[in-house]
Tab-separated table of C-alpha atoms in Angstrom:
chain	number	residue	atom	x	y	z
A	1176	MET	CA	75.056	87.112	77.678
A	1177	ALA	CA	77.853	86.698	75.926
A	1178	ASP	CA	80.148	83.766	77.195
A	1179	HIS	CA	82.995	84.204	78.601
A	1180	ILE	CA	85.221	82.949	76.354
A	1181	VAL	CA	88.778	82.342	78.348
A	1182	PHE	CA	91.846	81.662	75.631
A	1183	LYS	CA	94.615	79.046	76.469
A	1184	TYR	CA	97.520	79.692	74.286
A	1185	ILE	CA	97.828	82.523	71.973
A	1186	CYS	CA	100.010	82.065	68.846
A	1187	LEU	CA	101.484	86.195	67.273
A	1188	SER	CA	102.967	85.868	64.162
A	1189	PHE	CA	104.090	89.374	62.061
A	1190	CYS	CA	105.447	89.095	58.642
A	1191	PHE	CA	105.449	91.690	55.461
A	1192	GLN	CA	102.834	90.493	52.879
A	1193	PRO	CA	104.978	91.964	49.878
A	1194	ASN	CA	102.235	91.958	46.930
A	1195	GLN	CA	99.816	94.210	49.124
A	1196	ASN	CA	103.207	96.255	50.231
A	1197	ASP	CA	101.796	96.064	54.080
A	1198	TYR	CA	102.178	94.646	57.409
A	1199	LYS	CA	99.947	92.210	59.241
A	1200	VAL	CA	99.617	90.515	62.134
A	1201	VAL	CA	98.231	86.641	62.449
A	1202	LYS	CA	96.654	86.037	65.520
A	1203	MET	CA	95.655	82.505	66.520
A	1204	LEU	CA	94.021	81.693	69.377
A	1205	ASP	CA	92.377	78.347	71.651
A	1206	HIS	CA	89.746	78.134	73.723
A	1207	ASN	CA	89.272	74.512	74.000
A	1208	ARG	CA	86.905	74.316	70.722
A	1209	PRO	CA	87.391	71.963	67.936
A	1210	SER	CA	89.368	74.533	65.822
A	1211	MET	CA	91.296	77.558	66.411
A	1212	GLU	CA	90.233	81.411	66.041
A	1213	VAL	CA	92.034	83.533	63.500
A	1214	GLU	CA	92.166	86.863	63.400
A	1215	VAL	CA	94.473	89.068	60.661
A	1216	TYR	CA	95.680	92.824	61.515
A	1217	SER	CA	96.778	94.917	58.404
A	1218	LEU	CA	98.352	97.742	59.456
A	1219	SER	CA	97.194	100.132	56.084
A	1220	THR	CA	93.832	99.863	57.504
A	1221	ASN	CA	94.752	99.261	60.804
A	1222	SER	CA	92.138	96.916	61.738
A	1223	TRP	CA	91.624	93.298	62.848
A	1224	LYS	CA	89.576	90.487	60.274
A	1225	VAL	CA	88.479	87.497	61.556
A	1226	ILE	CA	89.192	84.753	59.584
A	1227	GLU	CA	85.833	82.228	59.390
A	1228	GLN	CA	87.673	79.027	57.756
A	1229	ALA	CA	90.348	78.112	60.084
A	1230	PRO	CA	92.146	74.745	60.525
A	1231	ARG	CA	91.083	71.973	63.483
A	1232	LEU	CA	93.970	72.270	65.597
A	1233	ASN	CA	93.778	70.211	68.408
A	1234	SER	CA	95.566	72.524	70.300
A	1235	LEU	CA	98.142	75.468	70.313
A	1236	TRP	CA	99.892	73.154	72.803
A	1237	TRP	CA	100.599	71.091	69.875
A	1238	LEU	CA	102.551	74.288	68.413
A	1239	MET	CA	105.947	73.133	67.780
A	1240	GLY	CA	107.170	76.813	65.785
A	1241	ASN	CA	105.971	78.798	63.396
A	1242	GLU	CA	107.951	80.567	60.478
A	1243	VAL	CA	106.978	83.123	58.128
A	1244	CYS	CA	108.112	83.725	54.584
A	1245	ASN	CA	107.520	85.426	51.940
A	1246	GLY	CA	103.763	86.888	53.098
A	1247	ILE	CA	102.567	82.573	54.618
A	1248	VAL	CA	103.102	82.099	58.021
A	1249	TYR	CA	103.942	78.621	58.301
A	1250	TRP	CA	103.071	76.295	62.259
A	1251	LEU	CA	105.164	72.932	62.693
A	1252	VAL	CA	102.267	70.658	64.701
A	1253	TYR	CA	101.754	67.242	65.884
A	1254	ASP	CA	98.853	66.132	66.695
A	1255	ASP	CA	97.497	63.516	64.569
A	1256	GLY	CA	101.208	63.287	63.116
A	1257	HIS	CA	103.817	65.696	62.135
A	1258	ARG	CA	102.479	68.282	59.631
A	1259	ILE	CA	102.741	71.884	58.350
A	1260	VAL	CA	99.903	74.180	58.845
A	1261	SER	CA	100.249	77.159	56.384
A	1262	PHE	CA	97.928	80.651	56.065
A	1263	ASP	CA	98.867	83.349	53.399
A	1264	THR	CA	98.154	86.338	54.812
A	1265	GLY	CA	97.278	87.887	50.789
A	1266	SER	CA	94.864	85.296	49.872
A	1267	GLU	CA	93.854	84.996	53.197
A	1268	SER	CA	93.487	80.646	53.076
A	1269	PHE	CA	95.264	78.584	54.685
A	1270	ASP	CA	96.660	75.504	53.149
A	1271	GLU	CA	98.761	71.873	54.622
A	1272	SER	CA	101.394	70.131	53.707
A	1273	LEU	CA	102.421	66.845	54.816
A	1274	VAL	CA	106.316	65.805	56.482
A	1275	PRO	CA	107.835	62.902	55.857
A	1276	ASP	CA	107.412	59.931	58.151
A	1277	SER	CA	111.131	59.447	58.923
A	1278	ILE	CA	111.023	62.783	60.601
A	1279	LEU	CA	110.451	61.842	64.463
A	1280	THR	CA	110.962	63.993	67.959
A	1281	ILE	CA	112.081	60.636	69.261
A	1282	ASN	CA	115.232	60.510	67.456
A	1283	GLY	CA	115.666	64.586	68.213
A	1284	PHE	CA	113.772	67.871	67.962
A	1285	VAL	CA	112.594	69.655	65.076
A	1286	LYS	CA	112.755	73.004	64.098
A	1287	ILE	CA	111.170	74.947	61.344
A	1288	LYS	CA	113.131	77.886	60.002
A	1289	VAL	CA	113.307	79.690	56.866
A	1290	TYR	CA	116.826	79.342	55.115
A	1291	LYS	CA	117.374	81.275	51.892
A	1292	GLU	CA	113.724	82.430	51.715
A	1293	THR	CA	112.617	78.560	51.718
A	1294	ILE	CA	110.666	76.638	54.380
A	1295	SER	CA	113.180	74.103	55.790
A	1296	LEU	CA	113.302	71.706	58.502
A	1297	LEU	CA	116.402	70.697	61.404
A	1298	GLN	CA	115.774	66.977	62.700
A	1299	GLY	CA	117.879	65.638	65.142
A	1300	THR	CA	121.091	66.853	67.670
A	1301	THR	CA	123.969	65.265	66.144
A	1302	ASN	CA	123.146	64.283	62.737
A	1303	ILE	CA	120.905	66.713	61.486
A	1304	ASP	CA	119.072	65.768	58.497
A	1305	PHE	CA	117.967	69.447	56.777
A	1306	TRP	CA	114.963	69.396	54.872
A	1307	VAL	CA	112.988	72.239	52.157
A	1308	LEU	CA	109.833	73.049	51.102
A	1309	GLN	CA	109.522	71.802	47.256
A	1310	GLN	CA	106.731	72.248	45.067
A	1311	GLY	CA	104.623	71.533	47.967
A	1312	SER	CA	106.274	68.502	49.771
A	1313	PHE	CA	109.409	68.206	51.643
A	1314	GLN	CA	113.325	66.723	49.991
A	1315	ARG	CA	116.061	65.926	52.013
A	1316	LEU	CA	119.043	67.674	50.904
A	1317	ARG	CA	121.748	66.203	53.250
A	1318	THR	CA	122.680	65.460	56.952
A	1319	ILE	CA	125.288	67.402	58.878
A	1320	PHE	CA	127.005	65.506	61.446
A	1321	LEU	CA	127.420	67.700	64.631
A	1322	PRO	CA	128.752	65.626	67.454
A	1323	ASN	CA	130.133	67.864	69.856
A	1324	TYR	CA	127.767	70.936	68.816
A	1325	ALA	CA	124.169	71.814	69.609
A	1326	PRO	CA	122.224	73.256	66.707
A	1327	LEU	CA	119.683	75.569	67.808
A	1328	GLY	CA	118.367	75.821	64.675
A	1329	LEU	CA	119.096	79.256	63.362
A	1330	PHE	CA	120.191	79.773	59.661
A	1331	THR	CA	121.708	83.198	58.886
A	1332	ASP	CA	122.921	84.013	54.810
A	1333	ASN	CA	125.230	81.828	54.879
A	1334	GLY	CA	125.162	78.796	57.696
A	1335	LEU	CA	123.515	76.790	60.308
A	1336	LEU	CA	124.523	78.998	63.977
A	1337	VAL	CA	125.162	76.043	66.406
A	1338	GLN	CA	126.376	76.074	70.472
A	1339	GLU	CA	129.617	73.829	71.835
A	1340	LYS	CA	128.226	71.635	74.171
A	1341	SER	CA	131.714	71.662	75.943
A	1342	THR	CA	130.620	74.783	77.488
A	1343	TYR	CA	126.995	75.776	76.187
A	1344	SER	CA	128.106	79.412	75.834
A	1345	GLU	CA	130.012	79.931	72.776
A	1346	LEU	CA	127.989	80.431	69.897
A	1347	ASP	CA	129.180	79.597	66.622
A	1348	LEU	CA	128.392	78.901	62.861
A	1349	PHE	CA	128.669	76.268	60.729
A	1350	ASP	CA	128.621	76.897	57.235
A	1351	LEU	CA	126.528	74.863	54.355
A	1352	GLU	CA	129.066	75.891	51.762
A	1353	SER	CA	131.916	75.108	53.197
A	1354	ASN	CA	131.489	72.543	55.569
A	1355	GLN	CA	133.869	74.278	58.435
A	1356	LEU	CA	132.898	75.537	61.717
A	1357	LYS	CA	133.500	79.391	62.354
A	1358	SER	CA	133.629	81.036	65.777
A	1359	THR	CA	131.750	84.160	65.773
A	1360	GLY	CA	133.289	85.607	69.341
A	1361	ILE	CA	129.850	85.492	70.565
A	1362	LEU	CA	129.820	84.189	74.405
A	1363	ILE	CA	125.630	83.893	75.113
A	1364	CYS	CA	123.880	82.539	78.291
A	1365	ASP	CA	120.792	81.704	76.947
A	1366	PRO	CA	120.594	79.627	73.541
A	1367	LYS	CA	117.280	81.355	72.964
A	1368	LEU	CA	117.978	83.209	70.034
A	1369	TYR	CA	116.277	85.108	66.822
A	1370	THR	CA	117.379	86.000	63.199
A	1371	TYR	CA	115.188	89.259	61.686
A	1372	LYS	CA	115.398	91.186	58.784
A	1373	GLY	CA	116.093	95.122	59.424
A	1374	SER	CA	112.888	96.757	57.921
A	1375	LEU	CA	111.565	100.528	58.532
A	1376	VAL	CA	108.399	101.036	58.873
A	1377	LEU	CA	106.351	104.501	59.379
A	1378	LEU	CA	103.537	104.003	61.534
A	1379	ASP	CA	101.101	106.635	61.130
A	1380	HIS	CA	98.385	105.785	63.425
């Protein structure tokens, strides 16, 4: 009789694989073992595949966020230190990038986001350091000073979405090119917002 496995955490990531013209779902399962169990679903074959070489992570509890860019899933994790674990849905292989030592959660939040088809990191709450992944390492592009606003860590095509601290209700946009704050006229009560790209997927199954 097979052992009954209880999964503590499950992380799902949905992405489009441009080289294969296929939509995929990456599922990471944590069941108190030295490495995660990873499965990939392909829309074109309508099937799941188990990835044998999974990364060693203490627990998905340490997962601090994930993003998808050009068919690659990126996870920001903190176990023995900050690092980026990535999975290429085309080659079905894992890779890892080091996060600069100067990025510490004690100095404010750290978020992983996609900005203009590039993986980026935001660190801080008032002085926000903006890092981008270039040729396998993170480079700090600039520091954004927003004393009266809380960054939501979401990029649009033109900038960073922020929330005014005095009311925590109005959604504003900080333009990274003009360095100007612009009101969106949108009132929100829950800061859990997500950006997305529209696409048309025909489900034949």
